[in-house]
PDB file of C-alpha atoms in Angstrom:
ATOM      1  CA  UNK A  16      11.530  -4.603  29.083  1.00  0.00           C
ATOM      2  CA  UNK A  17      10.741  -1.126  27.784  1.00  0.00           C
ATOM      3  CA  UNK A  18      10.701   1.838  30.132  1.00  0.00           C
ATOM      4  CA  UNK A  19       7.411   3.296  31.359  1.00  0.00           C
ATOM      5  CA  UNK A  20       6.473   6.448  29.464  1.00  0.00           C
ATOM      6  CA  UNK A  21       5.087   9.707  30.809  1.00  0.00           C
ATOM      7  CA  UNK A  22       4.076  12.651  28.670  1.00  0.00           C
ATOM      8  CA  UNK A  23       5.054  16.293  28.799  1.00  0.00           C
ATOM      9  CA  UNK A  24       4.019  19.176  26.566  1.00  0.00           C
ATOM     10  CA  UNK A  25       5.517  19.456  23.055  1.00  0.00           C
ATOM     11  CA  UNK A  26       8.673  21.558  23.080  1.00  0.00           C
ATOM     12  CA  UNK A  27       9.518  21.079  26.747  1.00  0.00           C
ATOM     13  CA  UNK A  28      12.253  18.554  25.935  1.00  0.00           C
ATOM     14  CA  UNK A  29      13.956  20.821  23.396  1.00  0.00           C
ATOM     15  CA  UNK A  30      17.570  21.597  24.224  1.00  0.00           C
ATOM     16  CA  UNK A  31      18.050  18.681  26.607  1.00  0.00           C
ATOM     17  CA  UNK A  32      21.147  16.513  26.217  1.00  0.00           C
ATOM     18  CA  UNK A  33      22.655  13.537  28.058  1.00  0.00           C
ATOM     19  CA  UNK A  34      23.669  14.616  31.546  1.00  0.00           C
ATOM     20  CA  UNK A  35      20.934  17.199  31.787  1.00  0.00           C
ATOM     21  CA  UNK A  36      18.031  17.114  34.216  1.00  0.00           C
ATOM     22  CA  UNK A  37      14.321  17.348  33.476  1.00  0.00           C
ATOM     23  CA  UNK A  38      11.620  17.953  36.076  1.00  0.00           C
ATOM     24  CA  UNK A  39       8.193  16.515  35.308  1.00  0.00           C
ATOM     25  CA  UNK A  40       5.261  17.964  37.216  1.00  0.00           C
ATOM     26  CA  UNK A  41       1.470  18.004  37.054  1.00  0.00           C
ATOM     27  CA  UNK A  42      -0.842  14.991  36.667  1.00  0.00           C
ATOM     28  CA  UNK A  43       1.775  12.880  34.860  1.00  0.00           C
ATOM     29  CA  UNK A  44       4.258  13.350  37.695  1.00  0.00           C
ATOM     30  CA  UNK A  45       1.614  12.501  40.277  1.00  0.00           C
ATOM     31  CA  UNK A  46       0.812   9.334  38.350  1.00  0.00           C
ATOM     32  CA  UNK A  47       4.489   8.393  38.209  1.00  0.00           C
ATOM     33  CA  UNK A  48       5.117   9.054  41.899  1.00  0.00           C
ATOM     34  CA  UNK A  49       1.819   8.141  43.537  1.00  0.00           C
ATOM     35  CA  UNK A  50       0.368   5.424  41.296  1.00  0.00           C
ATOM     36  CA  UNK A  51       3.409   3.835  39.648  1.00  0.00           C
ATOM     37  CA  UNK A  52       5.560   4.532  42.740  1.00  0.00           C
ATOM     38  CA  UNK A  53       8.730   5.094  40.752  1.00  0.00           C
ATOM     39  CA  UNK A  54      11.821   5.236  42.937  1.00  0.00           C
ATOM     40  CA  UNK A  55      15.244   6.831  42.609  1.00  0.00           C
ATOM     41  CA  UNK A  56      17.427   4.894  40.188  1.00  0.00           C
ATOM     42  CA  UNK A  57      14.590   3.438  38.087  1.00  0.00           C
ATOM     43  CA  UNK A  58      14.627   3.853  34.310  1.00  0.00           C
ATOM     44  CA  UNK A  59      11.940   6.000  32.731  1.00  0.00           C
ATOM     45  CA  UNK A  60      11.094   7.692  29.423  1.00  0.00           C
ATOM     46  CA  UNK A  61       9.554  11.132  29.035  1.00  0.00           C
ATOM     47  CA  UNK A  62       7.937  11.842  25.649  1.00  0.00           C
ATOM     48  CA  UNK A  63       6.505  15.094  24.346  1.00  0.00           C
ATOM     49  CA  UNK A  64       3.803  13.445  22.244  1.00  0.00           C
ATOM     50  CA  UNK A  65       5.320  14.901  19.079  1.00  0.00           C
ATOM     51  CA  UNK A  66       8.147  12.410  18.506  1.00  0.00           C
ATOM     52  CA  UNK A  67      10.833  13.471  20.994  1.00  0.00           C
ATOM     53  CA  UNK A  68      11.778  10.990  23.705  1.00  0.00           C
ATOM     54  CA  UNK A  69      14.018  11.447  26.744  1.00  0.00           C
ATOM     55  CA  UNK A  70      15.389   8.295  28.350  1.00  0.00           C
ATOM     56  CA  UNK A  71      16.884   8.525  31.804  1.00  0.00           C
ATOM     57  CA  UNK A  72      16.829   7.512  35.418  1.00  0.00           C
ATOM     58  CA  UNK A  73      14.845   8.905  38.302  1.00  0.00           C
ATOM     59  CA  UNK A  74      17.067  11.260  40.300  1.00  0.00           C
ATOM     60  CA  UNK A  75      14.506  12.460  42.847  1.00  0.00           C
ATOM     61  CA  UNK A  76      10.830  12.143  43.701  1.00  0.00           C
ATOM     62  CA  UNK A  77       8.546  14.521  45.549  1.00  0.00           C
ATOM     63  CA  UNK A  78       4.776  14.951  45.800  1.00  0.00           C
ATOM     64  CA  UNK A  79       3.690  15.932  42.302  1.00  0.00           C
ATOM     65  CA  UNK A  80       7.239  16.108  40.947  1.00  0.00           C
ATOM     66  CA  UNK A  81       9.611  13.670  39.249  1.00  0.00           C
ATOM     67  CA  UNK A  82      13.231  14.624  38.528  1.00  0.00           C
ATOM     68  CA  UNK A  83      14.895  12.641  35.746  1.00  0.00           C
ATOM     69  CA  UNK A  84      18.562  12.616  34.783  1.00  0.00           C
ATOM     70  CA  UNK A  85      18.816  12.365  31.007  1.00  0.00           C
ATOM     71  CA  UNK A  86      20.899   9.580  29.470  1.00  0.00           C
ATOM     72  CA  UNK A  87      19.641   9.881  25.876  1.00  0.00           C
ATOM     73  CA  UNK A  88      17.353  12.012  23.717  1.00  0.00           C
ATOM     74  CA  UNK A  89      15.939  10.764  20.433  1.00  0.00           C
ATOM     75  CA  UNK A  90      13.611  12.074  17.740  1.00  0.00           C
ATOM     76  CA  UNK A  91      11.250   9.508  16.240  1.00  0.00           C
ATOM     77  CA  UNK A  92      10.084  10.604  12.770  1.00  0.00           C
ATOM     78  CA  UNK A  93       6.525  10.103  11.625  1.00  0.00           C
ATOM     79  CA  UNK A  94       6.014   7.228   9.185  1.00  0.00           C
ATOM     80  CA  UNK A  95       6.185   8.356   5.558  1.00  0.00           C
ATOM     81  CA  UNK A  96       2.711   6.897   5.052  1.00  0.00           C
ATOM     82  CA  UNK A  97       0.367   7.987   7.806  1.00  0.00           C
ATOM     83  CA  UNK A  98      -2.702   5.929   8.662  1.00  0.00           C
ATOM     84  CA  UNK A  99      -5.864   7.725   9.721  1.00  0.00           C
ATOM     85  CA  UNK A 100      -8.825   5.853  11.176  1.00  0.00           C
ATOM     86  CA  UNK A 101     -12.180   7.360  10.237  1.00  0.00           C
ATOM     87  CA  UNK A 102     -14.377   5.801  12.914  1.00  0.00           C
ATOM     88  CA  UNK A 103     -18.146   6.138  12.743  1.00  0.00           C
ATOM     89  CA  UNK A 104     -19.774   6.918  16.068  1.00  0.00           C
ATOM     90  CA  UNK A 105     -21.163   3.731  17.592  1.00  0.00           C
ATOM     91  CA  UNK A 106     -23.077   2.760  20.683  1.00  0.00           C
ATOM     92  CA  UNK A 107     -21.683   1.069  23.773  1.00  0.00           C
ATOM     93  CA  UNK A 108     -18.302   2.835  23.558  1.00  0.00           C
ATOM     94  CA  UNK A 109     -17.320   0.597  20.646  1.00  0.00           C
ATOM     95  CA  UNK A 110     -16.059   3.662  18.798  1.00  0.00           C
ATOM     96  CA  UNK A 111     -13.761   4.579  21.687  1.00  0.00           C
ATOM     97  CA  UNK A 112     -12.548   0.987  21.871  1.00  0.00           C
ATOM     98  CA  UNK A 113     -11.666   1.115  18.187  1.00  0.00           C
ATOM     99  CA  UNK A 114      -9.697   4.338  18.653  1.00  0.00           C
ATOM    100  CA  UNK A 115      -7.929   2.949  21.720  1.00  0.00           C
ATOM    101  CA  UNK A 116      -6.879  -0.326  20.096  1.00  0.00           C
ATOM    102  CA  UNK A 117      -5.870   1.312  16.816  1.00  0.00           C
ATOM    103  CA  UNK A 118      -3.653   3.696  18.809  1.00  0.00           C
ATOM    104  CA  UNK A 119      -1.885   0.784  20.475  1.00  0.00           C
ATOM    105  CA  UNK A 120      -1.344  -0.688  17.004  1.00  0.00           C
ATOM    106  CA  UNK A 121       0.135   2.498  15.555  1.00  0.00           C
ATOM    107  CA  UNK A 122      -2.613   4.656  14.015  1.00  0.00           C
ATOM    108  CA  UNK A 123      -1.476   8.237  13.405  1.00  0.00           C
ATOM    109  CA  UNK A 124      -4.787  10.106  13.695  1.00  0.00           C
ATOM    110  CA  UNK A 125      -8.472   9.461  14.300  1.00  0.00           C
ATOM    111  CA  UNK A 126     -11.486  11.201  12.768  1.00  0.00           C
ATOM    112  CA  UNK A 127     -14.863  10.733  14.513  1.00  0.00           C
ATOM    113  CA  UNK A 128     -17.572  10.393  11.872  1.00  0.00           C
ATOM    114  CA  UNK A 129     -21.278  11.105  12.306  1.00  0.00           C
ATOM    115  CA  UNK A 130     -22.529   8.519   9.806  1.00  0.00           C
ATOM    116  CA  UNK A 131     -26.124   8.338   8.617  1.00  0.00           C
ATOM    117  CA  UNK A 132     -26.744   5.157  10.591  1.00  0.00           C
ATOM    118  CA  UNK A 133     -24.859   6.186  13.722  1.00  0.00           C
ATOM    119  CA  UNK A 134     -27.121   5.787  16.727  1.00  0.00           C
ATOM    120  CA  UNK A 135     -24.846   7.915  18.908  1.00  0.00           C
ATOM    121  CA  UNK A 136     -25.058  11.622  18.167  1.00  0.00           C
ATOM    122  CA  UNK A 137     -22.557  14.306  19.107  1.00  0.00           C
ATOM    123  CA  UNK A 138     -24.865  17.246  19.532  1.00  0.00           C
ATOM    124  CA  UNK A 139     -23.518  20.743  20.050  1.00  0.00           C
ATOM    125  CA  UNK A 140     -23.610  20.652  23.831  1.00  0.00           C
ATOM    126  CA  UNK A 141     -21.746  17.354  24.119  1.00  0.00           C
ATOM    127  CA  UNK A 142     -19.438  17.465  21.083  1.00  0.00           C
ATOM    128  CA  UNK A 143     -16.541  19.182  22.873  1.00  0.00           C
ATOM    129  CA  UNK A 144     -16.815  16.858  25.870  1.00  0.00           C
ATOM    130  CA  UNK A 145     -16.977  13.759  23.673  1.00  0.00           C
ATOM    131  CA  UNK A 146     -13.989  14.909  21.616  1.00  0.00           C
ATOM    132  CA  UNK A 147     -11.954  15.525  24.784  1.00  0.00           C
ATOM    133  CA  UNK A 148     -12.828  12.038  26.008  1.00  0.00           C
ATOM    134  CA  UNK A 149     -11.624  10.456  22.770  1.00  0.00           C
ATOM    135  CA  UNK A 150      -8.358  12.413  23.000  1.00  0.00           C
ATOM    136  CA  UNK A 151      -7.931  11.243  26.603  1.00  0.00           C
ATOM    137  CA  UNK A 152      -8.539   7.615  25.553  1.00  0.00           C
ATOM    138  CA  UNK A 153      -6.037   7.901  22.706  1.00  0.00           C
ATOM    139  CA  UNK A 154      -3.432   9.553  24.947  1.00  0.00           C
ATOM    140  CA  UNK A 155      -3.748   6.809  27.563  1.00  0.00           C
ATOM    141  CA  UNK A 156      -3.398   4.149  24.851  1.00  0.00           C
ATOM    142  CA  UNK A 157      -0.285   5.841  23.442  1.00  0.00           C
ATOM    143  CA  UNK A 158       1.179   5.898  26.928  1.00  0.00           C
ATOM    144  CA  UNK A 159       0.424   2.211  27.487  1.00  0.00           C
ATOM    145  CA  UNK A 160       2.037   1.371  24.139  1.00  0.00           C
ATOM    146  CA  UNK A 161       5.169   3.426  25.002  1.00  0.00           C
ATOM    147  CA  UNK A 162       4.669   5.651  21.967  1.00  0.00           C
ATOM    148  CA  UNK A 163       6.490   8.955  21.504  1.00  0.00           C
ATOM    149  CA  UNK A 164       3.675  10.241  19.279  1.00  0.00           C
ATOM    150  CA  UNK A 165       0.152  10.863  20.523  1.00  0.00           C
ATOM    151  CA  UNK A 166      -2.333  10.455  17.664  1.00  0.00           C
ATOM    152  CA  UNK A 167      -4.445  13.511  16.953  1.00  0.00           C
ATOM    153  CA  UNK A 168      -8.195  13.209  17.334  1.00  0.00           C
ATOM    154  CA  UNK A 169      -9.362  15.525  14.584  1.00  0.00           C
ATOM    155  CA  UNK A 170     -12.594  17.469  14.485  1.00  0.00           C
ATOM    156  CA  UNK A 171     -15.671  15.274  14.050  1.00  0.00           C
ATOM    157  CA  UNK A 172     -17.133  15.271  10.549  1.00  0.00           C
ATOM    158  CA  UNK A 173     -20.503  14.631   8.974  1.00  0.00           C
ATOM    159  CA  UNK A 174     -21.011  13.261   5.477  1.00  0.00           C
ATOM    160  CA  UNK A 175     -19.945  16.435   3.694  1.00  0.00           C
ATOM    161  CA  UNK A 176     -16.923  16.824   5.952  1.00  0.00           C
ATOM    162  CA  UNK A 177     -15.818  13.270   5.272  1.00  0.00           C
ATOM    163  CA  UNK A 178     -16.174  13.769   1.528  1.00  0.00           C
ATOM    164  CA  UNK A 179     -13.800  16.730   1.820  1.00  0.00           C
ATOM    165  CA  UNK A 180     -11.323  14.636   3.835  1.00  0.00           C
ATOM    166  CA  UNK A 181     -11.508  11.860   1.241  1.00  0.00           C
ATOM    167  CA  UNK A 182     -10.812  14.312  -1.583  1.00  0.00           C
ATOM    168  CA  UNK A 183      -7.730  15.624   0.264  1.00  0.00           C
ATOM    169  CA  UNK A 184      -6.281  12.192   1.131  1.00  0.00           C
ATOM    170  CA  UNK A 185      -3.757  10.287  -0.948  1.00  0.00           C
ATOM    171  CA  UNK A 186      -5.887   7.175  -0.572  1.00  0.00           C
ATOM    172  CA  UNK A 187      -9.242   6.651   1.130  1.00  0.00           C
ATOM    173  CA  UNK A 188     -10.488   3.117   1.701  1.00  0.00           C
ATOM    174  CA  UNK A 189     -14.015   2.188   2.731  1.00  0.00           C
ATOM    175  CA  UNK A 190     -13.937  -1.130   4.565  1.00  0.00           C
ATOM    176  CA  UNK A 191     -17.080  -2.757   3.178  1.00  0.00           C
ATOM    177  CA  UNK A 192     -18.437  -6.292   3.163  1.00  0.00           C
ATOM    178  CA  UNK A 193     -19.704  -5.963  -0.435  1.00  0.00           C
ATOM    179  CA  UNK A 194     -16.348  -4.879  -1.837  1.00  0.00           C
ATOM    180  CA  UNK A 195     -14.725  -7.010  -4.509  1.00  0.00           C
ATOM    181  CA  UNK A 196     -11.025  -6.307  -4.034  1.00  0.00           C
ATOM    182  CA  UNK A 197      -9.290  -7.381  -0.808  1.00  0.00           C
ATOM    183  CA  UNK A 198      -7.666  -4.665   1.292  1.00  0.00           C
ATOM    184  CA  UNK A 199      -4.233  -6.168   0.620  1.00  0.00           C
ATOM    185  CA  UNK A 200      -4.743  -5.858  -3.129  1.00  0.00           C
ATOM    186  CA  UNK A 201      -5.876  -2.237  -2.866  1.00  0.00           C
ATOM    187  CA  UNK A 202      -2.903  -1.234  -0.701  1.00  0.00           C
ATOM    188  CA  UNK A 203      -0.334  -3.116  -2.770  1.00  0.00           C
ATOM    189  CA  UNK A 204      -1.633  -1.550  -5.992  1.00  0.00           C
ATOM    190  CA  UNK A 205      -1.464   1.935  -4.484  1.00  0.00           C
ATOM    191  CA  UNK A 206       1.986   1.348  -3.047  1.00  0.00           C
ATOM    192  CA  UNK A 207       3.242   0.008  -6.371  1.00  0.00           C
ATOM    193  CA  UNK A 208       2.057   3.129  -8.175  1.00  0.00           C
ATOM    194  CA  UNK A 209       3.883   5.519  -5.846  1.00  0.00           C
ATOM    195  CA  UNK A 210       7.170   7.161  -6.961  1.00  0.00           C
ATOM    196  CA  UNK A 211      10.266   5.156  -6.116  1.00  0.00           C
ATOM    197  CA  UNK A 212      13.024   6.465  -3.868  1.00  0.00           C
ATOM    198  CA  UNK A 213      13.227   8.458  -0.679  1.00  0.00           C
ATOM    199  CA  UNK A 214      12.105  11.974   0.020  1.00  0.00           C
ATOM    200  CA  UNK A 215       9.049  14.124   0.435  1.00  0.00           C
ATOM    201  CA  UNK A 216       7.415  12.555  -2.618  1.00  0.00           C
ATOM    202  CA  UNK A 217       6.962   9.412  -0.541  1.00  0.00           C
ATOM    203  CA  UNK A 218       4.811  11.127   2.058  1.00  0.00           C
ATOM    204  CA  UNK A 219       1.168  10.162   2.041  1.00  0.00           C
ATOM    205  CA  UNK A 220      -1.969   9.757   4.101  1.00  0.00           C
ATOM    206  CA  UNK A 221      -4.319   6.783   3.940  1.00  0.00           C
ATOM    207  CA  UNK A 222      -7.829   6.939   5.388  1.00  0.00           C
ATOM    208  CA  UNK A 223      -9.349   3.712   6.706  1.00  0.00           C
ATOM    209  CA  UNK A 224     -13.115   4.315   6.850  1.00  0.00           C
ATOM    210  CA  UNK A 225     -15.221   2.203   9.218  1.00  0.00           C
ATOM    211  CA  UNK A 226     -18.999   2.433   9.435  1.00  0.00           C
ATOM    212  CA  UNK A 227     -21.270   2.170  12.475  1.00  0.00           C
ATOM    213  CA  UNK A 228     -22.961  -0.987  13.770  1.00  0.00           C
ATOM    214  CA  UNK A 229     -25.673  -0.656  11.111  1.00  0.00           C
ATOM    215  CA  UNK A 230     -23.134  -0.353   8.315  1.00  0.00           C
ATOM    216  CA  UNK A 231     -22.417   2.408   5.825  1.00  0.00           C
ATOM    217  CA  UNK A 232     -25.465   3.319   3.786  1.00  0.00           C
ATOM    218  CA  UNK A 233     -25.402   2.808  -0.014  1.00  0.00           C
ATOM    219  CA  UNK A 234     -25.860   6.555  -0.477  1.00  0.00           C
ATOM    220  CA  UNK A 235     -22.786   7.253   1.670  1.00  0.00           C
ATOM    221  CA  UNK A 236     -20.721   4.740  -0.281  1.00  0.00           C
ATOM    222  CA  UNK A 237     -21.751   6.348  -3.563  1.00  0.00           C
ATOM    223  CA  UNK A 238     -20.929   9.857  -2.358  1.00  0.00           C
ATOM    224  CA  UNK A 239     -17.584   8.875  -0.823  1.00  0.00           C
ATOM    225  CA  UNK A 240     -16.552   6.961  -3.947  1.00  0.00           C
ATOM    226  CA  UNK A 241     -17.554  10.019  -5.967  1.00  0.00           C
ATOM    227  CA  UNK A 242     -15.093  12.012  -3.848  1.00  0.00           C
ATOM    228  CA  UNK A 243     -12.313   9.531  -4.626  1.00  0.00           C
ATOM    229  CA  UNK A 244     -12.651   6.696  -2.113  1.00  0.00           C
ATOM    230  CA  UNK A 245     -12.412   3.023  -3.008  1.00  0.00           C
ATOM    231  CA  UNK A 246     -14.014   0.039  -1.293  1.00  0.00           C
ATOM    232  CA  UNK A 247     -12.022  -2.901   0.050  1.00  0.00           C
ATOM    233  CA  UNK A 248     -12.840  -6.231   1.637  1.00  0.00           C
ATOM    234  CA  UNK A 249     -11.139  -6.818   4.964  1.00  0.00           C
ATOM    235  CA  UNK A 250     -12.045 -10.490   5.334  1.00  0.00           C
ATOM    236  CA  UNK A 251     -14.661 -13.152   4.766  1.00  0.00           C
ATOM    237  CA  UNK A 252     -16.578 -12.298   7.931  1.00  0.00           C
ATOM    238  CA  UNK A 253     -18.391  -9.183   9.063  1.00  0.00           C
ATOM    239  CA  UNK A 254     -16.436  -7.510  11.867  1.00  0.00           C
ATOM    240  CA  UNK A 255     -17.781  -5.294  14.609  1.00  0.00           C
ATOM    241  CA  UNK A 256     -17.295  -1.567  14.299  1.00  0.00           C
ATOM    242  CA  UNK A 257     -14.742  -1.776  17.119  1.00  0.00           C
ATOM    243  CA  UNK A 258     -12.735  -4.518  15.392  1.00  0.00           C
ATOM    244  CA  UNK A 259     -12.526  -3.507  11.736  1.00  0.00           C
ATOM    245  CA  UNK A 260     -10.327  -0.436  12.189  1.00  0.00           C
ATOM    246  CA  UNK A 261      -7.674  -2.103  14.346  1.00  0.00           C
ATOM    247  CA  UNK A 262      -7.609  -5.138  12.024  1.00  0.00           C
ATOM    248  CA  UNK A 263      -7.097  -2.877   9.009  1.00  0.00           C
ATOM    249  CA  UNK A 264      -4.377  -0.951  10.873  1.00  0.00           C
ATOM    250  CA  UNK A 265      -2.414  -4.151  11.416  1.00  0.00           C
ATOM    251  CA  UNK A 266      -2.695  -5.255   7.792  1.00  0.00           C
ATOM    252  CA  UNK A 267      -1.891  -1.824   6.386  1.00  0.00           C
ATOM    253  CA  UNK A 268       1.107  -1.383   8.700  1.00  0.00           C
ATOM    254  CA  UNK A 269       2.569  -4.644   7.424  1.00  0.00           C
ATOM    255  CA  UNK A 270       1.897  -4.070   3.726  1.00  0.00           C
ATOM    256  CA  UNK A 271       3.152  -0.482   3.747  1.00  0.00           C
ATOM    257  CA  UNK A 272       6.357  -1.388   5.580  1.00  0.00           C
ATOM    258  CA  UNK A 273       5.550   0.466   8.775  1.00  0.00           C
ATOM    259  CA  UNK A 274       6.207  -2.677  10.824  1.00  0.00           C
TER     260      UNK A 274
END
């Protein structure tokens, strides 16, 4: 069974080596000591959310403080092909559910999207609070999944912002029920056209674009395709906004060799 994971700030694990000691404090330590009730001698991992992981055993516990003796430190590189979920805002917390599940399945970043047909609106006074909530949901999901990387929740975009993101991406896929080519075919064709061999030339970012409960409008599809996106069919059935992104994450992770 994998060790429970608790997060610390990026950089705080730098310089640690086997035999060293790390002291975790703050909310994560309180969760470890008070909620999880970790005891001396138990195995635990501390991750910095940016790929570095400390594995060790609990050496001491105190209110709001967990002391861990390091047995190993590892750096987990980002996948060469990064998957980014562009999730349209949706009602009933379905958008948050999509971000949460996609995080458990390995998504690398999430972009909240104010689509034309989104019922939920992130207005100025609530945008910062809503963004912080999404980041909290994603962080908790990364912790549950024992990930060393916490996906970034990027700044929310409107139509123009998404067009700019599409233009900057290596591949942008609109998951759409009227598409002709299956998602597998689109990904395999793109992967086959990439340069062979290892190295920086293999790096890439793929956007998986999911609309709201009312679907992506024809005008949005036209504009996004004009910016460089392609449409792809995920399956024979219409999936909920909360289901499409995680399903695409699974398929893409397999096809692109991330799993």
